[in-house]
Coordinates of C-alpha atoms in Angstrom, one line a residue:
M1 CA -103.2 -12.6 7.2
K2 CA -100.8 -15.8 8.9
S3 CA -99.6 -14.6 4.8
F4 CA -99.1 -11.3 5.3
A5 CA -97.6 -11.1 9.3
S6 CA -95.4 -14.2 8.2
R7 CA -93.9 -11.8 5.2
E8 CA -94.1 -8.9 7.6
A9 CA -91.3 -11.3 9.9
T10 CA -89.4 -12.6 7.1
R11 CA -88.6 -8.6 6.3
L12 CA -87.7 -7.7 10.0
L13 CA -85.8 -10.3 10.0
S14 CA -83.7 -10.1 7.4
Q15 CA -82.9 -6.0 7.9
S16 CA -81.3 -7.1 11.6
A17 CA -79.8 -9.3 10.1
I18 CA -78.4 -6.9 7.9
A19 CA -77.5 -4.1 10.9
R20 CA -75.3 -7.3 12.7
K21 CA -73.3 -7.3 9.8
A22 CA -72.6 -4.2 9.3
P23 CA -70.4 -3.5 12.3
I24 CA -68.1 -6.4 10.8
A25 CA -67.7 -5.6 7.8
A26 CA -66.7 -1.6 8.8
T27 CA -64.7 -3.5 11.7
R28 CA -62.4 -5.7 8.7
N29 CA -62.2 -3.2 7.0
R30 CA -60.4 -1.1 9.7
N31 CA -58.9 -4.0 10.8
A32 CA -57.2 -4.7 7.1
W33 CA -56.6 -0.8 6.8
Q34 CA -54.1 -0.9 10.3
Q35 CA -52.6 -4.1 8.9
T36 CA -52.0 -2.4 5.8
Q37 CA -50.5 1.3 7.9
R38 CA -48.7 -1.2 10.4
R39 CA -47.4 -3.0 7.9
G40 CA -46.2 0.1 5.5
F41 CA -44.2 1.6 9.2
S42 CA -42.0 -1.7 9.3
R43 CA -41.2 -2.1 6.0
T44 CA -39.5 0.4 3.7
S45 CA -38.2 1.4 0.4
K46 CA -34.7 1.6 2.3
L47 CA -34.0 -1.0 4.6
L48 CA -30.2 -1.4 5.9
V49 CA -28.6 -4.0 3.0
V50 CA -25.6 -5.7 4.3
K51 CA -23.2 -6.4 1.7
P52 CA -19.4 -7.8 1.4
Y53 CA -17.0 -5.0 0.0
L54 CA -15.0 -6.6 -2.2
L55 CA -11.2 -6.3 -3.0
A56 CA -11.2 -4.7 -5.9
D57 CA -8.7 -5.6 -8.9
I58 CA -5.6 -3.4 -8.7
G59 CA -3.7 -4.1 -11.7
E60 CA -0.5 -5.8 -13.1
G61 CA -2.4 -8.9 -12.1
I62 CA -1.7 -9.0 -8.9
T63 CA -4.1 -11.9 -7.2
E64 CA -3.4 -11.2 -3.5
C65 CA -2.3 -7.7 -0.9
Q66 CA -1.0 -8.1 2.1
V67 CA -3.2 -5.3 4.8
I68 CA -0.9 -3.3 6.0
Q69 CA -3.2 -1.4 8.7
W70 CA -6.8 -0.6 9.1
F71 CA -8.4 2.9 9.3
V72 CA -12.2 0.9 10.5
K73 CA -13.0 -1.4 13.3
P74 CA -16.0 -3.3 13.9
G75 CA -18.6 -0.4 14.1
A76 CA -17.6 2.1 12.6
R77 CA -19.6 4.9 10.7
V78 CA -18.1 5.8 7.0
E79 CA -18.9 8.0 4.2
Q80 CA -18.0 7.4 0.5
F81 CA -14.4 8.2 0.0
D82 CA -13.4 7.7 3.6
P83 CA -9.7 5.4 4.0
I84 CA -10.4 1.6 4.8
C85 CA -7.3 -0.2 5.5
E86 CA -4.1 0.4 3.6
V87 CA -2.4 -3.0 1.2
Q88 CA 0.7 -3.8 -0.3
S89 CA 1.4 -5.3 -3.3
D90 CA 4.7 -7.3 -4.6
K91 CA 5.4 -4.2 -6.0
A92 CA 3.2 -0.4 -4.1
S93 CA 0.8 0.2 -1.6
V94 CA -2.7 1.4 -1.9
E95 CA -5.1 2.9 -0.1
I96 CA -8.7 1.3 -0.1
T97 CA -11.4 3.7 -0.4
S98 CA -15.3 3.0 0.6
R99 CA -17.5 3.4 -2.4
F100 CA -21.2 3.8 0.5
D101 CA -22.2 5.7 3.2
G102 CA -23.0 2.9 6.7
V103 CA -21.4 1.0 9.3
I104 CA -18.1 -1.5 9.0
K105 CA -19.9 -5.0 9.9
R106 CA -17.2 -7.1 10.1
L107 CA -13.3 -7.4 8.8
Y108 CA -12.2 -10.2 6.6
Y109 CA -8.6 -9.7 7.6
E110 CA -6.5 -8.9 10.0
A111 CA -3.4 -6.5 10.0
D112 CA -0.2 -9.1 7.9
D113 CA -2.9 -11.1 7.0
M114 CA -2.7 -11.3 2.6
A115 CA -5.9 -10.5 1.3
K116 CA -7.5 -12.4 -1.9
V117 CA -8.2 -10.2 -4.6
G118 CA -11.9 -10.4 -5.6
K119 CA -12.8 -11.9 -2.6
P120 CA -14.7 -9.8 0.7
L121 CA -12.8 -7.1 2.4
V122 CA -15.2 -5.4 4.9
D123 CA -19.0 -6.4 5.7
I124 CA -20.1 -2.8 5.6
D125 CA -23.8 -1.9 6.3
I126 CA -25.0 0.5 3.7
Q127 CA -27.4 3.4 4.4
S128 CA -26.9 5.7 1.2
D129 CA -28.5 5.7 -3.1
I130 CA -27.0 2.8 -4.0
S131 CA -26.1 3.6 -7.8
P132 CA -27.6 0.5 -10.3
A133 CA -23.9 -0.6 -11.3
D134 CA -22.6 0.1 -7.8
E135 CA -26.3 -2.8 -6.9
A136 CA -24.8 -4.5 -9.8
L137 CA -21.2 -5.3 -8.8
L138 CA -22.8 -5.6 -4.9
N139 CA -25.1 -8.2 -6.1
G140 CA -22.2 -10.1 -8.2
G141 CA -20.2 -10.5 -5.4
S142 CA -22.6 -11.2 -2.3
G143 CA -21.6 -14.0 -1.0
K144 CA -23.4 -16.6 2.0
E145 CA -21.9 -15.8 5.3
P146 CA -23.7 -12.5 5.3
S147 CA -27.5 -14.0 4.5
Q148 CA -26.8 -16.6 7.1
D149 CA -28.2 -14.2 10.4
P150 CA -29.5 -11.1 8.8
E151 CA -31.4 -10.2 12.0
P152 CA -29.0 -10.2 14.5
Q153 CA -27.1 -7.5 12.0
E154 CA -30.4 -5.4 11.8
Q155 CA -30.8 -5.6 15.9
V156 CA -27.2 -4.6 16.1
L157 CA -27.3 -1.2 13.9
E158 CA -30.6 -0.7 14.8
V159 CA -28.9 0.0 18.5
G160 CA -25.8 1.6 17.4
R161 CA -27.9 4.4 15.2
N162 CA -30.3 5.4 18.3
D163 CA -28.9 7.5 21.0
T164 CA -29.2 5.9 24.6
K165 CA -32.0 7.3 25.7
A166 CA -33.7 5.9 23.0
A167 CA -32.4 2.1 23.6
S168 CA -33.4 2.9 27.1
G169 CA -37.2 3.6 26.3
D170 CA -37.2 1.0 24.3
S171 CA -40.5 -0.8 25.5
S172 CA -40.1 -4.6 23.8
L173 CA -37.1 -5.1 25.6
P174 CA -37.0 -3.9 29.0
G175 CA -34.4 -6.0 30.0
Q176 CA -31.4 -5.2 27.5
S177 CA -32.7 -1.3 28.3
S178 CA -29.5 -1.0 30.8
S179 CA -26.9 -3.1 29.4
L180 CA -27.1 -1.4 26.0
P181 CA -26.3 2.3 26.4
E182 CA -23.3 1.0 28.3
P183 CA -21.7 -0.5 24.7
P184 CA -21.6 2.2 22.8
R185 CA -20.0 4.5 25.9
E186 CA -17.0 2.5 26.6
E187 CA -16.4 0.9 22.4
P188 CA -16.2 4.5 21.0
K189 CA -13.1 5.9 22.7
P190 CA -10.5 2.6 22.7
Q191 CA -11.9 2.5 18.7
R192 CA -11.0 6.6 18.0
Q193 CA -7.9 5.8 19.5
L194 CA -6.4 2.7 17.8
G195 CA -7.6 4.5 14.7
K196 CA -5.7 6.8 15.3
H197 CA -2.9 5.4 15.9
A198 CA -2.9 3.9 12.6
M199 CA -3.5 6.3 10.8
L200 CA -1.4 8.5 11.5
A201 CA 1.9 6.1 11.9
T202 CA 4.5 6.5 9.7
P203 CA 5.9 3.3 6.9
A204 CA 9.3 4.0 8.5
V205 CA 7.6 3.6 12.6
R206 CA 5.9 0.4 11.4
H207 CA 9.1 -1.0 10.3
M208 CA 10.4 -0.5 13.3
I209 CA 7.1 -1.1 15.0
K210 CA 7.7 -5.1 13.4
E211 CA 11.5 -5.0 13.3
F212 CA 11.2 -4.6 17.2
N213 CA 7.7 -6.5 17.5
L214 CA 5.8 -4.7 19.4
N215 CA 2.2 -3.3 19.2
I216 CA 1.0 0.1 18.3
E217 CA -1.2 -0.3 21.1
N218 CA 0.8 0.1 23.8
V219 CA 3.3 2.5 22.6
E220 CA 2.1 6.4 23.9
G221 CA 2.7 8.5 20.5
T222 CA 3.3 12.5 21.9
G223 CA 3.6 13.6 17.9
R224 CA 0.2 15.9 16.8
D225 CA -2.9 14.0 18.0
G226 CA -1.6 10.8 19.5
R227 CA 0.9 10.5 16.7
V228 CA 3.3 7.6 17.1
L229 CA 7.3 8.5 16.1
K230 CA 10.4 7.0 16.0
D231 CA 11.9 8.8 18.9
D232 CA 8.4 6.8 21.1
V233 CA 9.5 3.6 19.2
Q234 CA 13.2 3.5 20.3
R235 CA 12.3 5.1 24.1
H236 CA 9.7 2.8 24.5
V237 CA 12.4 -0.1 23.4
E238 CA 15.1 0.7 26.2
A239 CA 12.3 1.2 28.6
A240 CA 11.6 -2.3 27.9
K241 CA 14.6 -3.3 28.2
Q242 CA 15.6 -1.7 31.8
T243 CA 12.7 -3.5 33.5
S244 CA 13.8 -6.5 31.5
S245 CA 17.1 -5.9 33.0
T246 CA 16.3 -5.3 36.4
P247 CA 14.4 -9.1 37.3
T248 CA 17.7 -10.7 35.3
T249 CA 19.4 -9.4 38.7
P250 CA 18.5 -13.0 41.4
A251 CA 20.2 -16.1 39.3
S252 CA 16.6 -18.1 38.9
P253 CA 14.8 -15.6 36.3
A254 CA 18.4 -14.8 34.2
P255 CA 17.9 -17.5 32.3
T256 CA 15.0 -17.5 30.5
P257 CA 16.5 -14.5 28.1
P258 CA 18.6 -16.8 26.3
Q259 CA 16.2 -19.3 25.9
Q260 CA 14.1 -17.0 24.2
Q261 CA 16.2 -14.8 21.9
L262 CA 17.5 -19.2 20.6
E263 CA 13.6 -19.2 19.5
D264 CA 13.3 -19.7 15.9
Q265 CA 10.4 -17.6 14.1
V266 CA 9.3 -18.7 10.9
R267 CA 7.9 -15.8 8.9
P268 CA 5.9 -15.3 5.3
L269 CA 7.8 -13.8 2.7
T270 CA 6.5 -9.8 2.9
P271 CA 5.2 -8.1 -0.5
I272 CA 8.0 -7.1 -1.4
Q273 CA 10.0 -9.9 -0.8
S274 CA 8.0 -12.0 -3.1
G275 CA 8.4 -10.3 -6.0
M276 CA 12.3 -9.9 -5.7
F277 CA 12.2 -13.8 -4.6
K278 CA 9.5 -14.0 -8.3
Q279 CA 12.3 -11.8 -10.3
M280 CA 15.6 -13.2 -9.2
T281 CA 14.0 -16.4 -9.3
K282 CA 14.3 -15.5 -13.2
S283 CA 17.8 -14.4 -13.3
L284 CA 19.7 -17.3 -11.9
S285 CA 19.2 -18.3 -15.7
I286 CA 21.2 -15.8 -17.0
P287 CA 24.5 -16.1 -17.6
H288 CA 26.4 -13.3 -15.8
F289 CA 29.1 -11.5 -17.7
L290 CA 30.8 -9.0 -14.9
Y291 CA 32.6 -5.7 -15.6
T292 CA 34.5 -3.4 -13.0
D293 CA 36.5 -0.1 -14.1
T294 CA 37.8 2.6 -11.9
V295 CA 36.7 6.8 -12.2
D296 CA 38.8 9.5 -11.3
F297 CA 35.8 11.4 -9.4
S298 CA 38.1 14.8 -9.3
S299 CA 37.0 17.0 -11.9
L300 CA 33.2 15.7 -11.0
T301 CA 33.9 17.1 -7.7
A302 CA 35.3 20.9 -9.3
L303 CA 32.5 20.7 -10.9
R304 CA 29.9 20.7 -8.2
K305 CA 31.7 22.4 -6.1
K306 CA 31.1 25.5 -7.9
Y307 CA 27.9 24.3 -8.9
N308 CA 26.7 23.9 -5.2
H309 CA 28.5 26.8 -3.9
N310 CA 26.0 29.7 -2.4
R311 CA 22.7 27.1 -3.1
E312 CA 19.8 26.1 -1.2
K313 CA 20.4 22.0 0.3
S314 CA 17.2 21.2 -1.8
D315 CA 18.7 22.8 -5.0
R316 CA 22.5 20.9 -5.3
I317 CA 24.0 18.2 -6.9
T318 CA 24.9 14.5 -6.2
P319 CA 27.1 12.5 -8.7
L320 CA 24.3 10.4 -9.5
P321 CA 22.2 12.5 -11.2
V322 CA 25.5 13.1 -13.9
I323 CA 26.2 9.8 -14.1
I324 CA 22.8 9.3 -14.8
K325 CA 23.2 11.3 -17.9
A326 CA 26.5 10.0 -18.7
V327 CA 24.9 6.8 -19.1
S328 CA 21.9 8.0 -21.7
L329 CA 24.8 9.3 -23.5
T330 CA 26.3 6.3 -23.3
L331 CA 24.0 3.8 -24.8
E332 CA 23.1 6.3 -27.7
Q333 CA 26.4 4.6 -28.8
F334 CA 26.0 1.2 -27.2
P335 CA 21.7 0.9 -27.7
L336 CA 22.6 -3.0 -27.0
L337 CA 22.5 -1.7 -23.6
N338 CA 19.3 -0.3 -23.4
A339 CA 17.1 -3.6 -24.7
H340 CA 14.8 -6.6 -23.6
L341 CA 15.3 -9.9 -24.1
D342 CA 11.7 -12.2 -25.6
T343 CA 12.6 -15.7 -24.7
T344 CA 9.2 -16.4 -23.6
T345 CA 6.8 -15.5 -26.7
N346 CA 8.8 -18.2 -29.0
P347 CA 11.5 -19.6 -27.2
A348 CA 12.9 -21.7 -30.1
K349 CA 13.4 -18.0 -31.7
P350 CA 14.3 -15.5 -28.8
Q351 CA 13.5 -11.4 -30.2
I352 CA 15.9 -8.5 -29.2
T353 CA 13.8 -4.7 -28.8
L354 CA 16.3 -2.2 -28.5
K355 CA 14.7 0.0 -26.8
G356 CA 14.1 3.8 -28.2
S357 CA 13.4 5.0 -24.4
H358 CA 16.0 5.8 -22.0
N359 CA 13.9 4.3 -18.4
F360 CA 16.6 3.9 -16.5
G361 CA 15.4 2.0 -12.8
I362 CA 16.8 3.4 -10.0
A363 CA 17.3 1.0 -7.0
V364 CA 16.0 2.2 -3.7
D365 CA 16.7 1.5 0.0
S366 CA 13.4 1.7 1.6
P367 CA 11.9 0.8 5.1
S368 CA 10.1 -1.7 3.7
G369 CA 12.9 -2.8 1.5
L370 CA 14.7 -2.6 -2.2
L371 CA 12.6 -0.6 -4.2
V372 CA 13.0 0.0 -8.1
P373 CA 11.4 3.4 -9.2
V374 CA 11.6 3.8 -12.9
I375 CA 13.0 7.5 -14.5
R376 CA 11.7 7.8 -18.1
N377 CA 13.0 9.9 -21.0
V378 CA 16.4 10.4 -19.4
Q379 CA 17.8 11.1 -23.0
S380 CA 15.9 14.7 -23.0
H381 CA 16.2 15.5 -19.2
S382 CA 18.7 17.8 -17.8
I383 CA 21.0 17.0 -14.9
A384 CA 18.9 19.7 -13.2
S385 CA 15.6 18.3 -13.9
L386 CA 16.8 14.3 -13.1
A387 CA 18.2 15.3 -9.7
Q388 CA 14.6 16.5 -8.9
E389 CA 13.2 13.6 -10.5
I390 CA 15.3 11.2 -8.4
S391 CA 14.0 13.3 -4.8
R392 CA 10.6 12.8 -5.5
L393 CA 11.0 9.1 -6.3
A394 CA 13.3 8.6 -3.6
N395 CA 10.7 10.0 -0.9
L396 CA 8.2 8.5 -2.7
A397 CA 9.7 4.9 -2.3
R398 CA 10.8 5.8 2.2
N399 CA 6.9 7.1 2.4
G400 CA 5.4 3.4 0.9
K401 CA 3.6 6.1 -1.7
L402 CA 4.8 4.6 -5.0
S403 CA 2.5 3.3 -7.2
S404 CA 2.9 0.5 -9.9
A405 CA 3.4 3.0 -12.9
D406 CA 6.6 4.1 -10.9
L407 CA 7.6 0.6 -10.5
A408 CA 7.2 -0.9 -14.5
G409 CA 8.7 -0.6 -17.8
A410 CA 12.4 -0.3 -17.1
T411 CA 15.1 0.0 -19.9
F412 CA 18.5 0.0 -18.0
T413 CA 19.0 -0.3 -14.1
L414 CA 21.4 1.7 -11.7
S415 CA 22.1 1.0 -8.4
N416 CA 23.5 3.2 -6.2
I417 CA 24.8 0.8 -3.2
G418 CA 27.6 3.0 -2.4
S419 CA 25.9 4.8 -0.7
I420 CA 25.4 2.4 2.1
G421 CA 29.2 1.0 1.8
G422 CA 31.5 -1.3 -0.3
T423 CA 32.9 -0.3 -3.6
A424 CA 32.7 -3.1 -6.1
V425 CA 30.2 -5.5 -6.5
A426 CA 28.0 -8.1 -8.4
P427 CA 24.7 -6.4 -9.5
V428 CA 22.4 -8.9 -11.0
I429 CA 20.0 -8.3 -14.2
S430 CA 16.7 -7.8 -13.8
A431 CA 14.9 -9.4 -16.5
P432 CA 13.6 -9.0 -19.7
Q433 CA 17.0 -6.6 -19.3
V434 CA 20.5 -7.3 -20.1
A435 CA 22.6 -5.1 -18.1
I436 CA 22.9 -2.9 -15.1
M437 CA 25.5 -0.8 -13.3
A438 CA 26.2 -0.1 -10.1
L439 CA 28.0 2.6 -8.0
G440 CA 30.9 1.9 -5.6
R441 CA 31.6 4.6 -2.9
A442 CA 33.7 7.0 -3.6
K443 CA 36.8 7.5 -1.7
V444 CA 39.9 9.5 -1.6
V445 CA 43.6 7.5 -2.1
P446 CA 47.0 8.5 -3.1
A447 CA 47.7 8.5 -6.7
F448 CA 50.5 9.9 -8.9
G449 CA 50.0 12.8 -10.9
E450 CA 51.7 13.3 -14.4
D451 CA 55.2 13.8 -13.9
G452 CA 55.3 11.5 -11.1
E453 CA 54.0 13.4 -8.4
L454 CA 52.1 12.6 -5.7
I455 CA 48.3 13.4 -6.2
R456 CA 45.2 12.9 -4.1
R457 CA 42.7 12.0 -6.3
E458 CA 38.9 10.9 -5.1
E459 CA 38.1 7.8 -7.3
C460 CA 34.9 5.1 -7.1
V461 CA 34.1 1.9 -8.4
F462 CA 31.6 1.3 -11.2
S463 CA 30.4 -2.6 -11.6
W464 CA 28.9 -3.5 -15.0
S465 CA 26.5 -6.5 -15.3
A466 CA 25.7 -7.9 -19.0
D467 CA 23.4 -10.8 -20.5
H468 CA 26.4 -13.0 -22.1
R469 CA 23.8 -14.8 -24.2
V470 CA 23.1 -11.1 -26.4
V471 CA 26.3 -9.4 -25.1
D472 CA 30.0 -9.8 -25.2
G473 CA 32.6 -8.9 -23.2
A474 CA 34.4 -6.5 -25.6
Y475 CA 31.2 -4.3 -25.9
V476 CA 30.5 -3.6 -22.7
A477 CA 33.4 -3.0 -22.2
R478 CA 33.5 -0.1 -24.2
A479 CA 30.7 1.0 -23.5
A480 CA 32.3 1.3 -19.6
E481 CA 35.2 2.8 -21.5
E482 CA 32.8 5.9 -22.7
V483 CA 31.4 6.3 -19.1
R484 CA 34.1 6.7 -17.6
K485 CA 35.9 9.7 -20.5
C486 CA 32.7 11.7 -19.9
I487 CA 32.9 11.9 -16.1
E488 CA 36.4 12.4 -16.1
G489 CA 36.2 15.0 -18.6
V490 CA 32.4 16.1 -17.2
E491 CA 32.9 19.4 -19.2
G492 CA 32.9 17.8 -22.9
M493 CA 30.0 15.5 -21.9
L494 CA 28.7 18.7 -21.2
V495 CA 29.5 20.0 -24.3
R496 CA 27.5 16.8 -25.8
M497 CA 24.5 17.7 -24.4
R498 CA 21.0 18.7 -25.6

């Protein structure tokens, strides 16, 4: 009887223990499921990725570029193919666009700084799908700086994504909820205004602003959408002169302006100046042979007047395309002037390559400096097509839109310095070319006719330079004489054209 009672008591105790363990296990399972659900909501597969955006290689062996202007600022939202900035190399300007949708977190350079190719340009918080190629590119270019403080970047991004109501209603940050909505209301307005000024300013306007040492943000734009024009810059400068002249009337502030004007200014070379420095340093080793000749423009001027009569201004021709065609016809007889001299492959045995195509570099005075775009296959052009090509390249040069391909591969160079002034000049050869020609300004002079009578004549001086290591003086003189005959007898030149 006692053994039966003890067995029954043991059975009842074990059942009660199992009953107590059941809710505990259920509670544990419920807690584990809740934790799993919370983890699922707090960490998703689409976490925002802050990565450095590298400055890609733009070719031609360029290792650094100057940042001309920024189109974005930290906190700005960009989409794929949106412009980020404009950079200037020693040959051309390039617009850098975004490969991703996201938010700009950091700019690594200021305007006018030199950016290194292959180094971070901006930090972007990527909010779009990343292709395997882009992911490999980002992983290869990720640095240490973005990974040092990822938490503050994610916190700033969360506030930037939400509206002001969501930010103010965050229960986890009660003390900061009142201050967080204020920056989004105040910051976007100046950022958008500054972005418009920077984006809409043309290269000519930026050149004037740099020349007068101004800040474009201080200039009030009257153009479309707040665009800053040349007249706006001039008015700003004149207003600054007037305000500075009023306090100079007393005796005390009068000595200060001369002290400021006498201060030296140390400035780094611009990318175009750096390229010109390198090229002209190479040209110092070339022994130049100089030759000048005076050409009668009377026949050319008469032909142009007949052709341009009753034509639109855009369809009229200038003397330059006719001169370029005359030089091209001459180089068919004197091919040594259309050549490249190779002194680097084997310095002990230099080689000269006679070029089949006539690719003429035309020097253009642009707001950013001297540029030499190339007209290709001049021998196949007509005079009218040459005039159109000159106009196209000149417009691209003045607007800073020339590409590296537009500036490479010249076999002969022609400088129209006479459009500015001067008569005879000493043009400098651009290696590896062996010759260059410069045009002076045409002017009317009194001259004697065939019968000794006094006549009116329009003359222009053609200045030649040749590499005296491979070209002798007589060769250049004969070529210059042939060009002179083509210009003075332009009708005969037209007969020779194909």
